C-alpha cells in the first residue's frame, strides 16, 4: 500500500530544501495539468512506498493566485494521506495563517518548524509542546538545511497518514460565527465529504466563487452571509481573517518567547 504525503508551506519557508533532503535524487518534475506551475514529486528516501508531493509555495488557501488554486484543488480532490506543513520558525506568526486553513481540510497534518538553527542562534524560544497542544497536531523542530529533525518529521507524517483521520481543528471561531458555519454545513449534506464540510463552509461564507467548481451542488448561503455581516458589522471575508489572526496572536503569545536584548540590570 502506498502513501502520499503533501508538502505544504509558504514561499521561502525552506520547502525545496526539505523536499530535496527527503527525496534526494529520487524526483520527478513536471507541470500541474493545464497550468505552467511546476509539479514535483519524489519517493521518500528509504521508503519506496511513500510519495512526497511538493505543493507550490503559498500563503493561504484563498483563490487569488494560480498556485493557491492548484494547491487547494489538489488537496480537496486528490486527498493526500497526510500534509507535512513546513513553517519558517523565524516568521512563525505569518506562516501559521496557512496552517490554520490546512487543518480545516480533514486531512492529518504534521507541522515541521524549520530554520530552528537560526531560531536557536537568536536566543528566541519556541515552546513546541504547547504549540502542538494549541494547534492539535504533532509539531517537530527541524533544520532542513542541516538535516536535523527531517527524518523524524517524515516518520511522524507517515504515522499520521496511517491514522486515516483528519486533524480536527482545535480552533473555534467566535460563537456567532460558529453558529453560522453550522447552519452552512447543514445545507451541504451529501454535497461534500463529511470531513471537508468545515473547509467548504468557511469558503462559502468568504464568498469564494472558485470553490463552487469543486462542489456537486452549491447551497445558497446568502441569507447566512447577510445575517452575520449585519450582526458583526463587517464583511465575512474580513470577519474570518480577523478571527484567524486573533487565534494566531493568542498562540504566539503563549508559545513564542523573543530573546530580549535589553536585559534588565539591578543596580
Ligand atoms: C538560500 N536553516 C537555514 N539557516 N536556512 C535554511 C533552512 C534551515 O533550516 N532551510 C532552508 N534554508 P528554500 P522555498 C540562500 O537560498 O528551500 C534556506 O521557497 C541563498 N541563496 O538555503 O528555497 C535555504 O522552497 C543565499 O536560502 O525555500 C534558502 O520554501 C544566501 O532558506 C532559503 C542565503 O529555502 C529558502 C540563503 C542563494
PDB file of N, CA and C in Angstrom, residues 215-250:
ATOM      1  N   UNK A 215     -17.677  21.636  -5.995  1.00  0.00           N
ATOM      2  CA  UNK A 215     -18.832  21.084  -5.262  1.00  0.00           C
ATOM      3  C   UNK A 215     -19.872  20.552  -6.245  1.00  0.00           C
ATOM      4  N   UNK A 216     -20.511  19.435  -5.842  1.00  0.00           N
ATOM      5  CA  UNK A 216     -21.555  18.848  -6.702  1.00  0.00           C
ATOM      6  C   UNK A 216     -22.761  19.761  -6.743  1.00  0.00           C
ATOM      7  N   UNK A 217     -23.053  20.351  -5.602  1.00  0.00           N
ATOM      8  CA  UNK A 217     -24.215  21.224  -5.502  1.00  0.00           C
ATOM      9  C   UNK A 217     -23.819  22.395  -4.608  1.00  0.00           C
ATOM     10  N   UNK A 218     -24.157  23.606  -5.030  1.00  0.00           N
ATOM     11  CA  UNK A 218     -23.753  24.781  -4.240  1.00  0.00           C
ATOM     12  C   UNK A 218     -24.983  25.345  -3.510  1.00  0.00           C
ATOM     13  N   UNK A 219     -25.018  25.213  -2.197  1.00  0.00           N
ATOM     14  CA  UNK A 219     -26.180  25.737  -1.472  1.00  0.00           C
ATOM     15  C   UNK A 219     -26.193  27.265  -1.466  1.00  0.00           C
ATOM     16  N   UNK A 220     -27.366  27.828  -1.393  1.00  0.00           N
ATOM     17  CA  UNK A 220     -27.495  29.284  -1.312  1.00  0.00           C
ATOM     18  C   UNK A 220     -27.293  29.703   0.152  1.00  0.00           C
ATOM     19  N   UNK A 221     -26.218  30.431   0.409  1.00  0.00           N
ATOM     20  CA  UNK A 221     -25.937  30.830   1.799  1.00  0.00           C
ATOM     21  C   UNK A 221     -26.002  32.357   1.942  1.00  0.00           C
ATOM     22  N   UNK A 222     -26.677  33.006   1.001  1.00  0.00           N
ATOM     23  CA  UNK A 222     -26.719  34.472   1.034  1.00  0.00           C
ATOM     24  C   UNK A 222     -27.386  34.999   2.307  1.00  0.00           C
ATOM     25  N   UNK A 223     -28.382  34.281   2.790  1.00  0.00           N
ATOM     26  CA  UNK A 223     -29.078  34.735   3.998  1.00  0.00           C
ATOM     27  C   UNK A 223     -28.145  34.630   5.221  1.00  0.00           C
ATOM     28  N   UNK A 224     -27.365  33.557   5.286  1.00  0.00           N
ATOM     29  CA  UNK A 224     -26.418  33.386   6.402  1.00  0.00           C
ATOM     30  C   UNK A 224     -25.368  34.509   6.354  1.00  0.00           C
ATOM     31  N   UNK A 225     -24.907  34.808   5.148  1.00  0.00           N
ATOM     32  CA  UNK A 225     -23.892  35.867   4.992  1.00  0.00           C
ATOM     33  C   UNK A 225     -24.472  37.210   5.437  1.00  0.00           C
ATOM     34  N   UNK A 226     -25.686  37.486   4.967  1.00  0.00           N
ATOM     35  CA  UNK A 226     -26.335  38.770   5.314  1.00  0.00           C
ATOM     36  C   UNK A 226     -26.464  38.897   6.843  1.00  0.00           C
ATOM     37  N   UNK A 227     -26.892  37.803   7.445  1.00  0.00           N
ATOM     38  CA  UNK A 227     -27.131  37.790   8.899  1.00  0.00           C
ATOM     39  C   UNK A 227     -25.853  38.093   9.700  1.00  0.00           C
ATOM     40  N   UNK A 228     -24.764  37.390   9.352  1.00  0.00           N
ATOM     41  CA  UNK A 228     -23.523  37.565  10.136  1.00  0.00           C
ATOM     42  C   UNK A 228     -22.874  38.922   9.845  1.00  0.00           C
ATOM     43  N   UNK A 229     -23.005  39.391   8.607  1.00  0.00           N
ATOM     44  CA  UNK A 229     -22.419  40.708   8.274  1.00  0.00           C
ATOM     45  C   UNK A 229     -23.149  41.814   9.027  1.00  0.00           C
ATOM     46  N   UNK A 230     -24.459  41.648   9.160  1.00  0.00           N
ATOM     47  CA  UNK A 230     -25.241  42.657   9.889  1.00  0.00           C
ATOM     48  C   UNK A 230     -24.893  42.602  11.382  1.00  0.00           C
ATOM     49  N   UNK A 231     -24.818  41.380  11.887  1.00  0.00           N
ATOM     50  CA  UNK A 231     -24.551  41.189  13.311  1.00  0.00           C
ATOM     51  C   UNK A 231     -23.173  41.721  13.707  1.00  0.00           C
ATOM     52  N   UNK A 232     -22.157  41.477  12.843  1.00  0.00           N
ATOM     53  CA  UNK A 232     -20.787  41.846  13.214  1.00  0.00           C
ATOM     54  C   UNK A 232     -20.317  43.115  12.505  1.00  0.00           C
ATOM     55  N   UNK A 233     -21.192  43.703  11.733  1.00  0.00           N
ATOM     56  CA  UNK A 233     -20.918  44.958  11.040  1.00  0.00           C
ATOM     57  C   UNK A 233     -19.592  44.930  10.265  1.00  0.00           C
ATOM     58  N   UNK A 234     -19.400  43.858   9.518  1.00  0.00           N
ATOM     59  CA  UNK A 234     -18.168  43.702   8.731  1.00  0.00           C
ATOM     60  C   UNK A 234     -18.470  42.702   7.617  1.00  0.00           C
ATOM     61  N   UNK A 235     -17.611  42.653   6.589  1.00  0.00           N
ATOM     62  CA  UNK A 235     -17.869  41.643   5.558  1.00  0.00           C
ATOM     63  C   UNK A 235     -17.264  40.312   6.003  1.00  0.00           C
ATOM     64  N   UNK A 236     -17.841  39.223   5.478  1.00  0.00           N
ATOM     65  CA  UNK A 236     -17.487  37.894   6.016  1.00  0.00           C
ATOM     66  C   UNK A 236     -16.002  37.557   5.814  1.00  0.00           C
ATOM     67  N   UNK A 237     -15.420  38.010   4.711  1.00  0.00           N
ATOM     68  CA  UNK A 237     -14.015  37.680   4.476  1.00  0.00           C
ATOM     69  C   UNK A 237     -13.136  38.295   5.571  1.00  0.00           C
ATOM     70  N   UNK A 238     -13.438  39.557   5.905  1.00  0.00           N
ATOM     71  CA  UNK A 238     -12.662  40.209   6.975  1.00  0.00           C
ATOM     72  C   UNK A 238     -12.937  39.561   8.324  1.00  0.00           C
ATOM     73  N   UNK A 239     -14.182  39.174   8.535  1.00  0.00           N
ATOM     74  CA  UNK A 239     -14.517  38.542   9.830  1.00  0.00           C
ATOM     75  C   UNK A 239     -13.662  37.294  10.030  1.00  0.00           C
ATOM     76  N   UNK A 240     -13.626  36.435   9.002  1.00  0.00           N
ATOM     77  CA  UNK A 240     -12.864  35.172   9.113  1.00  0.00           C
ATOM     78  C   UNK A 240     -11.365  35.467   9.262  1.00  0.00           C
ATOM     79  N   UNK A 241     -10.842  36.397   8.457  1.00  0.00           N
ATOM     80  CA  UNK A 241      -9.411  36.736   8.533  1.00  0.00           C
ATOM     81  C   UNK A 241      -9.062  37.253   9.923  1.00  0.00           C
ATOM     82  N   UNK A 242      -9.874  38.169  10.440  1.00  0.00           N
ATOM     83  CA  UNK A 242      -9.604  38.725  11.773  1.00  0.00           C
ATOM     84  C   UNK A 242      -9.635  37.650  12.851  1.00  0.00           C
ATOM     85  N   UNK A 243     -10.572  36.722  12.706  1.00  0.00           N
ATOM     86  CA  UNK A 243     -10.674  35.629  13.680  1.00  0.00           C
ATOM     87  C   UNK A 243      -9.406  34.768  13.651  1.00  0.00           C
ATOM     88  N   UNK A 244      -8.907  34.513  12.444  1.00  0.00           N
ATOM     89  CA  UNK A 244      -7.684  33.697  12.331  1.00  0.00           C
ATOM     90  C   UNK A 244      -6.504  34.409  12.999  1.00  0.00           C
ATOM     91  N   UNK A 245      -6.363  35.700  12.721  1.00  0.00           N
ATOM     92  CA  UNK A 245      -5.230  36.426  13.294  1.00  0.00           C
ATOM     93  C   UNK A 245      -5.326  36.524  14.819  1.00  0.00           C
ATOM     94  N   UNK A 246      -6.546  36.651  15.319  1.00  0.00           N
ATOM     95  CA  UNK A 246      -6.717  36.715  16.778  1.00  0.00           C
ATOM     96  C   UNK A 246      -6.264  35.386  17.401  1.00  0.00           C
ATOM     97  N   UNK A 247      -6.662  34.294  16.770  1.00  0.00           N
ATOM     98  CA  UNK A 247      -6.298  32.954  17.242  1.00  0.00           C
ATOM     99  C   UNK A 247      -4.778  32.772  17.196  1.00  0.00           C
ATOM    100  N   UNK A 248      -4.177  33.160  16.062  1.00  0.00           N
ATOM    101  CA  UNK A 248      -2.726  33.014  15.895  1.00  0.00           C
ATOM    102  C   UNK A 248      -1.986  33.896  16.920  1.00  0.00           C
ATOM    103  N   UNK A 249      -2.480  35.099  17.118  1.00  0.00           N
ATOM    104  CA  UNK A 249      -1.869  36.006  18.095  1.00  0.00           C
ATOM    105  C   UNK A 249      -1.857  35.392  19.484  1.00  0.00           C
ATOM    106  N   UNK A 250      -2.952  34.737  19.840  1.00  0.00           N
ATOM    107  CA  UNK A 250      -3.043  34.105  21.165  1.00  0.00           C
ATOM    108  C   UNK A 250      -2.043  32.949  21.269  1.00  0.00           C
TER     109      UNK A 250
END
